[in-house]
Amino acid sequence: MKQLTDMVVSENIRLSQNYALLKLCVEGDGKQLPDLEPGQFVQVDVPDSKTTYLRRPISVCNVDDQGRLWLLVRDAGQGTHALVNLQPGRKLNVLLPLGHGFSTGFERGAKVLLAGGGVGVAPLLYLGKILAGKGVDVRFLLGARGKNDLLLIDEFKRIGQVYVSTDDGSEGTPGVVTLNPAIVSGEADFICCCGPMPMMKAVAALARKRGIPCEVSLENEMACGLGACLCCVEKTDKGHVCVCTEGPVFNIDRLLW
């Protein structure tokens, strides 16, 4: 059930010039987060902004052992710039949980490849943790422009095997993720993907070619997060649907790519 929740910034870890990891706890003694699915997202109100009127949609990156919500935020505009610079103790109003997440009902021992690029790696951390807890063989394929753009690598390594691709070849396999042996020739029973649209389309095409079921998390522009504004509409096999309510995670068989 969706709810508006007041949260407090417990930590703000600046990962690089353009990325910050916010760890939020629910305000109030004894209050807890609602159940969150890997792949769902939240809408965050930007405090004290005279120019940012809409909430910002951000993927659920993790829910840690302390019950804190992790949000990986990229400094991409006025709204997110304000968020990445929030100080610990600052209050935020958050609408959650929103959307439908990734599939998690795999058999123990199933080989699931989680492929992400840029800030798109965010939902894969929580997904990987949930799957690993169920005995799934989790493997991560993480892409970035360069070594310094790789995010939360140590956190991913705590969960499963990590493969890396960088555009400039400064770390891991040179080039885009679809050139990485982990996906080109590696074993996988299922692929979950989130990242830039060209990357997701390339991963989807490769998954189809290899006959591997695949889900992708779309990052269409969103305003309301509730299916009212129609900003995030995507054309599917069943017509136009709102990504924020029907997704953001879709099986690639539903998408007209």
mmCIF file of C-alpha atoms in Angstrom:
data_model
loop_
_atom_site.group_PDB
_atom_site.id
_atom_site.type_symbol
_atom_site.label_atom_id
_atom_site.label_comp_id
_atom_site.label_asym_id
_atom_site.label_seq_id
_atom_site.Cartn_x
_atom_site.Cartn_y
_atom_site.Cartn_z
ATOM 1 C CA MET A 1 0.000 0.000 0.000
ATOM 2 C CA LYS A 2 1.371 3.399 -1.018
ATOM 3 C CA GLN A 3 2.120 5.839 1.758
ATOM 4 C CA LEU A 4 3.732 9.209 2.381
ATOM 5 C CA THR A 5 6.557 8.738 4.857
ATOM 6 C CA ASP A 6 8.751 11.289 6.595
ATOM 7 C CA MET A 7 12.342 10.112 6.578
ATOM 8 C CA VAL A 8 15.640 11.425 7.896
ATOM 9 C CA VAL A 9 19.018 11.383 6.142
ATOM 10 C CA SER A 10 21.164 9.091 8.295
ATOM 11 C CA GLU A 11 24.195 9.195 5.995
ATOM 12 C CA ASN A 12 25.182 10.918 2.771
ATOM 13 C CA ILE A 13 28.164 9.167 1.213
ATOM 14 C CA ARG A 14 29.617 11.027 -1.758
ATOM 15 C CA LEU A 15 30.765 8.284 -4.111
ATOM 16 C CA SER A 16 32.146 10.644 -6.755
ATOM 17 C CA GLN A 17 31.650 14.137 -8.092
ATOM 18 C CA ASN A 18 28.328 13.133 -9.665
ATOM 19 C CA TYR A 19 26.949 10.420 -7.364
ATOM 20 C CA ALA A 20 25.864 10.197 -3.744
ATOM 21 C CA LEU A 21 24.446 7.359 -1.670
ATOM 22 C CA LEU A 22 21.722 8.519 0.704
ATOM 23 C CA LYS A 23 20.761 6.286 3.614
ATOM 24 C CA LEU A 24 17.360 7.206 5.021
ATOM 25 C CA CYS A 25 15.604 6.050 8.174
ATOM 26 C CA VAL A 26 11.912 6.421 8.968
ATOM 27 C CA GLU A 27 11.210 9.292 11.340
ATOM 28 C CA GLY A 28 9.556 8.321 14.622
ATOM 29 C CA ASP A 29 10.278 5.707 17.271
ATOM 30 C CA GLY A 30 9.289 2.190 16.283
ATOM 31 C CA LYS A 31 8.262 3.142 12.743
ATOM 32 C CA GLN A 32 9.489 0.969 9.899
ATOM 33 C CA LEU A 33 9.605 0.913 6.134
ATOM 34 C CA PRO A 34 6.782 -0.881 4.333
ATOM 35 C CA ASP A 35 7.715 -4.025 2.425
ATOM 36 C CA LEU A 36 9.684 -3.109 -0.705
ATOM 37 C CA GLU A 37 10.242 -5.254 -3.798
ATOM 38 C CA PRO A 38 13.546 -5.146 -5.680
ATOM 39 C CA GLY A 39 12.959 -2.946 -8.713
ATOM 40 C CA GLN A 40 10.346 -0.709 -7.134
ATOM 41 C CA PHE A 41 10.992 3.008 -6.770
ATOM 42 C CA VAL A 42 10.111 5.962 -4.576
ATOM 43 C CA GLN A 43 9.188 9.585 -5.240
ATOM 44 C CA VAL A 44 11.227 12.025 -3.160
ATOM 45 C CA ASP A 45 10.153 15.577 -2.382
ATOM 46 C CA VAL A 46 12.988 18.075 -2.890
ATOM 47 C CA PRO A 47 13.064 20.253 0.235
ATOM 48 C CA ASP A 48 13.317 24.053 0.200
ATOM 49 C CA SER A 49 13.453 24.339 -3.584
ATOM 50 C CA LYS A 50 11.818 27.322 -5.258
ATOM 51 C CA THR A 51 12.220 25.840 -8.736
ATOM 52 C CA THR A 52 11.685 22.074 -8.255
ATOM 53 C CA TYR A 53 7.965 21.421 -7.889
ATOM 54 C CA LEU A 54 7.799 17.729 -8.744
ATOM 55 C CA ARG A 55 9.078 14.803 -6.734
ATOM 56 C CA ARG A 56 12.055 12.916 -8.093
ATOM 57 C CA PRO A 57 11.694 9.184 -8.897
ATOM 58 C CA ILE A 58 14.587 7.123 -7.505
ATOM 59 C CA SER A 59 15.091 3.352 -7.526
ATOM 60 C CA VAL A 60 15.243 1.392 -4.314
ATOM 61 C CA CYS A 61 18.958 0.565 -4.073
ATOM 62 C CA ASN A 62 18.871 -1.405 -0.837
ATOM 63 C CA VAL A 63 17.215 -1.899 2.515
ATOM 64 C CA ASP A 64 19.965 -2.587 5.036
ATOM 65 C CA ASP A 65 20.006 -4.513 8.331
ATOM 66 C CA GLN A 66 19.179 -1.313 10.200
ATOM 67 C CA GLY A 67 15.999 -0.855 8.189
ATOM 68 C CA ARG A 68 17.414 2.089 6.274
ATOM 69 C CA LEU A 69 16.466 2.847 2.680
ATOM 70 C CA TRP A 70 19.421 3.365 0.336
ATOM 71 C CA LEU A 71 19.017 5.698 -2.625
ATOM 72 C CA LEU A 72 21.747 6.098 -5.245
ATOM 73 C CA VAL A 73 21.357 9.612 -6.655
ATOM 74 C CA ARG A 74 23.025 11.078 -9.732
ATOM 75 C CA ASP A 75 23.567 14.828 -9.816
ATOM 76 C CA ALA A 76 21.715 15.497 -13.069
ATOM 77 C CA GLY A 77 19.753 18.714 -12.481
ATOM 78 C CA GLN A 78 18.523 21.184 -9.898
ATOM 79 C CA GLY A 79 16.391 18.659 -8.019
ATOM 80 C CA THR A 80 18.957 15.879 -7.785
ATOM 81 C CA HIS A 81 21.719 18.424 -7.114
ATOM 82 C CA ALA A 82 19.843 19.454 -3.983
ATOM 83 C CA LEU A 83 19.413 15.829 -2.940
ATOM 84 C CA VAL A 84 23.057 14.812 -3.317
ATOM 85 C CA ASN A 85 24.047 17.739 -1.106
ATOM 86 C CA LEU A 86 21.678 16.983 1.785
ATOM 87 C CA GLN A 87 23.304 16.845 5.189
ATOM 88 C CA PRO A 88 22.696 14.101 7.785
ATOM 89 C CA GLY A 89 19.698 14.916 9.945
ATOM 90 C CA ARG A 90 17.790 16.507 7.088
ATOM 91 C CA LYS A 91 14.166 15.421 6.704
ATOM 92 C CA LEU A 92 12.644 14.183 3.460
ATOM 93 C CA ASN A 93 9.088 13.281 2.532
ATOM 94 C CA VAL A 94 8.949 10.098 0.464
ATOM 95 C CA LEU A 95 6.096 8.429 -1.442
ATOM 96 C CA LEU A 96 6.523 4.651 -1.498
ATOM 97 C CA PRO A 97 6.425 1.891 -2.579
ATOM 98 C CA LEU A 98 5.747 2.507 -6.266
ATOM 99 C CA GLY A 99 5.644 0.279 -9.332
ATOM 100 C CA HIS A 100 6.268 -3.411 -9.867
ATOM 101 C CA GLY A 101 9.685 -4.979 -9.394
ATOM 102 C CA PHE A 102 11.794 -7.805 -10.784
ATOM 103 C CA SER A 103 10.898 -11.473 -10.597
ATOM 104 C CA THR A 104 12.358 -13.224 -7.554
ATOM 105 C CA GLY A 105 10.713 -16.649 -7.601
ATOM 106 C CA PHE A 106 13.662 -18.597 -8.982
ATOM 107 C CA GLU A 107 14.631 -22.092 -7.924
ATOM 108 C CA ARG A 108 17.594 -22.525 -5.620
ATOM 109 C CA GLY A 109 20.784 -22.726 -7.692
ATOM 110 C CA ALA A 110 19.320 -20.907 -10.703
ATOM 111 C CA LYS A 111 21.914 -18.777 -12.513
ATOM 112 C CA VAL A 112 20.657 -15.190 -12.756
ATOM 113 C CA LEU A 113 22.740 -12.463 -14.412
ATOM 114 C CA LEU A 114 22.076 -8.906 -13.257
ATOM 115 C CA ALA A 115 23.350 -6.389 -15.807
ATOM 116 C CA GLY A 116 23.508 -2.671 -15.101
ATOM 117 C CA GLY A 117 25.089 0.495 -16.401
ATOM 118 C CA GLY A 118 25.673 3.849 -14.714
ATOM 119 C CA VAL A 119 23.070 4.723 -12.101
ATOM 120 C CA GLY A 120 21.091 1.768 -13.467
ATOM 121 C CA VAL A 121 23.109 -0.521 -11.198
ATOM 122 C CA ALA A 122 21.108 0.823 -8.228
ATOM 123 C CA PRO A 123 18.134 -1.598 -8.157
ATOM 124 C CA LEU A 124 20.383 -4.588 -8.837
ATOM 125 C CA LEU A 125 22.028 -4.403 -5.416
ATOM 126 C CA TYR A 126 18.810 -5.053 -3.494
ATOM 127 C CA LEU A 127 17.672 -7.578 -6.086
ATOM 128 C CA GLY A 128 20.946 -9.463 -5.804
ATOM 129 C CA LYS A 129 20.760 -9.523 -2.022
ATOM 130 C CA ILE A 130 17.217 -10.915 -2.049
ATOM 131 C CA LEU A 131 18.053 -13.561 -4.655
ATOM 132 C CA ALA A 132 21.267 -14.636 -2.937
ATOM 133 C CA GLY A 133 19.303 -15.061 0.280
ATOM 134 C CA LYS A 134 17.128 -17.566 -1.559
ATOM 135 C CA GLY A 135 20.103 -19.611 -2.750
ATOM 136 C CA VAL A 136 20.139 -18.221 -6.289
ATOM 137 C CA ASP A 137 23.510 -18.097 -8.096
ATOM 138 C CA VAL A 138 23.763 -14.318 -8.552
ATOM 139 C CA ARG A 139 26.224 -12.792 -11.006
ATOM 140 C CA PHE A 140 26.614 -9.080 -11.661
ATOM 141 C CA LEU A 141 27.672 -7.471 -14.933
ATOM 142 C CA LEU A 142 28.372 -3.790 -14.300
ATOM 143 C CA GLY A 143 29.206 -1.240 -16.969
ATOM 144 C CA ALA A 144 30.562 2.294 -16.799
ATOM 145 C CA ARG A 145 32.472 4.844 -18.858
ATOM 146 C CA GLY A 146 35.628 4.282 -16.841
ATOM 147 C CA LYS A 147 37.069 2.840 -13.646
ATOM 148 C CA ASN A 148 36.168 5.930 -11.614
ATOM 149 C CA ASP A 149 32.523 5.680 -12.704
ATOM 150 C CA LEU A 150 31.968 2.196 -11.290
ATOM 151 C CA LEU A 151 29.589 2.388 -8.331
ATOM 152 C CA LEU A 152 29.259 0.302 -5.153
ATOM 153 C CA ILE A 153 31.566 -2.432 -6.460
ATOM 154 C CA ASP A 154 32.503 -3.643 -2.984
ATOM 155 C CA GLU A 155 28.831 -3.940 -2.031
ATOM 156 C CA PHE A 156 28.122 -6.065 -5.111
ATOM 157 C CA LYS A 157 31.131 -8.291 -4.412
ATOM 158 C CA ARG A 158 29.705 -9.131 -0.994
ATOM 159 C CA ILE A 159 26.717 -10.721 -2.730
ATOM 160 C CA GLY A 160 28.001 -12.508 -5.815
ATOM 161 C CA GLN A 161 30.542 -12.723 -8.592
ATOM 162 C CA VAL A 162 31.139 -9.398 -10.333
ATOM 163 C CA TYR A 163 32.090 -8.841 -13.978
ATOM 164 C CA VAL A 164 32.999 -5.351 -15.166
ATOM 165 C CA SER A 165 33.026 -3.560 -18.511
ATOM 166 C CA THR A 166 34.286 -0.033 -19.110
ATOM 167 C CA ASP A 167 34.053 1.983 -22.295
ATOM 168 C CA ASP A 168 37.662 3.157 -22.002
ATOM 169 C CA GLY A 169 39.061 -0.208 -20.920
ATOM 170 C CA SER A 170 40.403 1.150 -17.623
ATOM 171 C CA GLU A 171 38.810 -1.733 -15.701
ATOM 172 C CA GLY A 172 37.513 -5.160 -16.699
ATOM 173 C CA THR A 173 36.532 -5.934 -20.271
ATOM 174 C CA PRO A 174 36.914 -3.017 -22.713
ATOM 175 C CA GLY A 175 33.756 -1.800 -24.426
ATOM 176 C CA VAL A 176 30.038 -2.126 -23.771
ATOM 177 C CA VAL A 177 28.554 -4.820 -21.531
ATOM 178 C CA THR A 178 27.285 -6.878 -24.479
ATOM 179 C CA LEU A 179 30.938 -7.614 -25.357
ATOM 180 C CA ASN A 180 31.609 -9.062 -21.911
ATOM 181 C CA PRO A 181 32.103 -12.865 -21.820
ATOM 182 C CA ALA A 182 29.746 -13.025 -18.842
ATOM 183 C CA ILE A 183 26.814 -12.360 -21.158
ATOM 184 C CA VAL A 184 28.202 -13.343 -24.567
ATOM 185 C CA SER A 185 29.110 -16.906 -23.626
ATOM 186 C CA GLY A 186 28.388 -17.226 -19.909
ATOM 187 C CA GLU A 187 25.683 -19.465 -18.507
ATOM 188 C CA ALA A 188 22.450 -17.777 -17.434
ATOM 189 C CA ASP A 189 18.930 -18.991 -16.801
ATOM 190 C CA PHE A 190 17.568 -15.448 -16.583
ATOM 191 C CA ILE A 191 18.798 -11.879 -17.115
ATOM 192 C CA CYS A 192 17.693 -8.737 -15.276
ATOM 193 C CA CYS A 193 18.856 -5.410 -16.656
ATOM 194 C CA CYS A 194 18.739 -1.697 -15.858
ATOM 195 C CA GLY A 195 20.677 1.132 -17.464
ATOM 196 C CA PRO A 196 20.702 3.481 -20.450
ATOM 197 C CA MET A 197 18.142 2.614 -23.118
ATOM 198 C CA PRO A 198 20.702 1.640 -25.819
ATOM 199 C CA MET A 199 22.325 -0.736 -23.343
ATOM 200 C CA MET A 200 19.027 -2.359 -22.347
ATOM 201 C CA LYS A 201 17.994 -2.794 -25.976
ATOM 202 C CA ALA A 202 21.338 -4.406 -26.766
ATOM 203 C CA VAL A 203 21.073 -6.754 -23.771
ATOM 204 C CA ALA A 204 17.490 -7.611 -24.759
ATOM 205 C CA ALA A 205 18.571 -8.408 -28.320
ATOM 206 C CA LEU A 206 21.356 -10.658 -27.075
ATOM 207 C CA ALA A 207 19.016 -12.382 -24.622
ATOM 208 C CA ARG A 208 16.540 -13.087 -27.430
ATOM 209 C CA LYS A 209 19.335 -14.424 -29.621
ATOM 210 C CA ARG A 210 20.474 -16.799 -26.876
ATOM 211 C CA GLY A 211 16.927 -17.736 -25.845
ATOM 212 C CA ILE A 212 17.324 -16.439 -22.305
ATOM 213 C CA PRO A 213 14.294 -14.874 -20.538
ATOM 214 C CA CYS A 214 14.983 -11.255 -19.665
ATOM 215 C CA GLU A 215 13.458 -8.387 -17.695
ATOM 216 C CA VAL A 216 14.426 -4.728 -17.967
ATOM 217 C CA SER A 217 13.693 -1.764 -15.736
ATOM 218 C CA LEU A 218 12.709 1.264 -17.816
ATOM 219 C CA GLU A 219 13.787 4.749 -16.822
ATOM 220 C CA ASN A 220 11.180 6.797 -18.688
ATOM 221 C CA GLU A 221 10.631 10.326 -17.444
ATOM 222 C CA MET A 222 8.133 10.363 -14.576
ATOM 223 C CA ALA A 223 6.312 13.193 -12.842
ATOM 224 C CA CYS A 224 3.590 11.797 -10.576
ATOM 225 C CA GLY A 225 4.593 8.141 -10.192
ATOM 226 C CA LEU A 226 0.909 7.222 -9.964
ATOM 227 C CA GLY A 227 -0.189 6.913 -13.592
ATOM 228 C CA ALA A 228 -2.017 10.236 -13.740
ATOM 229 C CA CYS A 229 0.313 12.521 -15.714
ATOM 230 C CA LEU A 230 1.038 10.090 -18.608
ATOM 231 C CA CYS A 231 4.646 11.309 -18.907
ATOM 232 C CA CYS A 232 6.124 7.816 -18.822
ATOM 233 C CA VAL A 233 3.929 5.997 -21.365
ATOM 234 C CA GLU A 234 5.552 3.065 -23.187
ATOM 235 C CA LYS A 235 4.154 1.144 -26.165
ATOM 236 C CA THR A 236 3.777 -2.560 -25.415
ATOM 237 C CA ASP A 237 2.139 -5.634 -26.901
ATOM 238 C CA LYS A 238 -1.043 -4.592 -25.068
ATOM 239 C CA GLY A 239 -0.975 -0.954 -26.148
ATOM 240 C CA HIS A 240 0.333 2.106 -24.358
ATOM 241 C CA VAL A 241 0.879 1.685 -20.614
ATOM 242 C CA CYS A 242 2.317 3.835 -17.833
ATOM 243 C CA VAL A 243 5.766 2.667 -16.813
ATOM 244 C CA CYS A 244 5.267 3.952 -13.269
ATOM 245 C CA THR A 245 2.278 1.678 -12.622
ATOM 246 C CA GLU A 246 2.699 -1.246 -15.057
ATOM 247 C CA GLY A 247 6.465 -1.284 -14.565
ATOM 248 C CA PRO A 248 9.075 -0.039 -14.258
ATOM 249 C CA VAL A 249 10.126 -3.665 -14.761
ATOM 250 C CA PHE A 250 8.911 -5.408 -17.917
ATOM 251 C CA ASN A 251 9.607 -8.747 -19.510
ATOM 252 C CA ILE A 252 11.179 -7.953 -22.872
ATOM 253 C CA ASP A 253 8.483 -10.044 -24.590
ATOM 254 C CA ARG A 254 6.043 -7.248 -23.740
ATOM 255 C CA LEU A 255 8.142 -4.473 -25.284
ATOM 256 C CA LEU A 256 8.077 -3.562 -28.968
ATOM 257 C CA TRP A 257 11.828 -3.210 -29.360
#
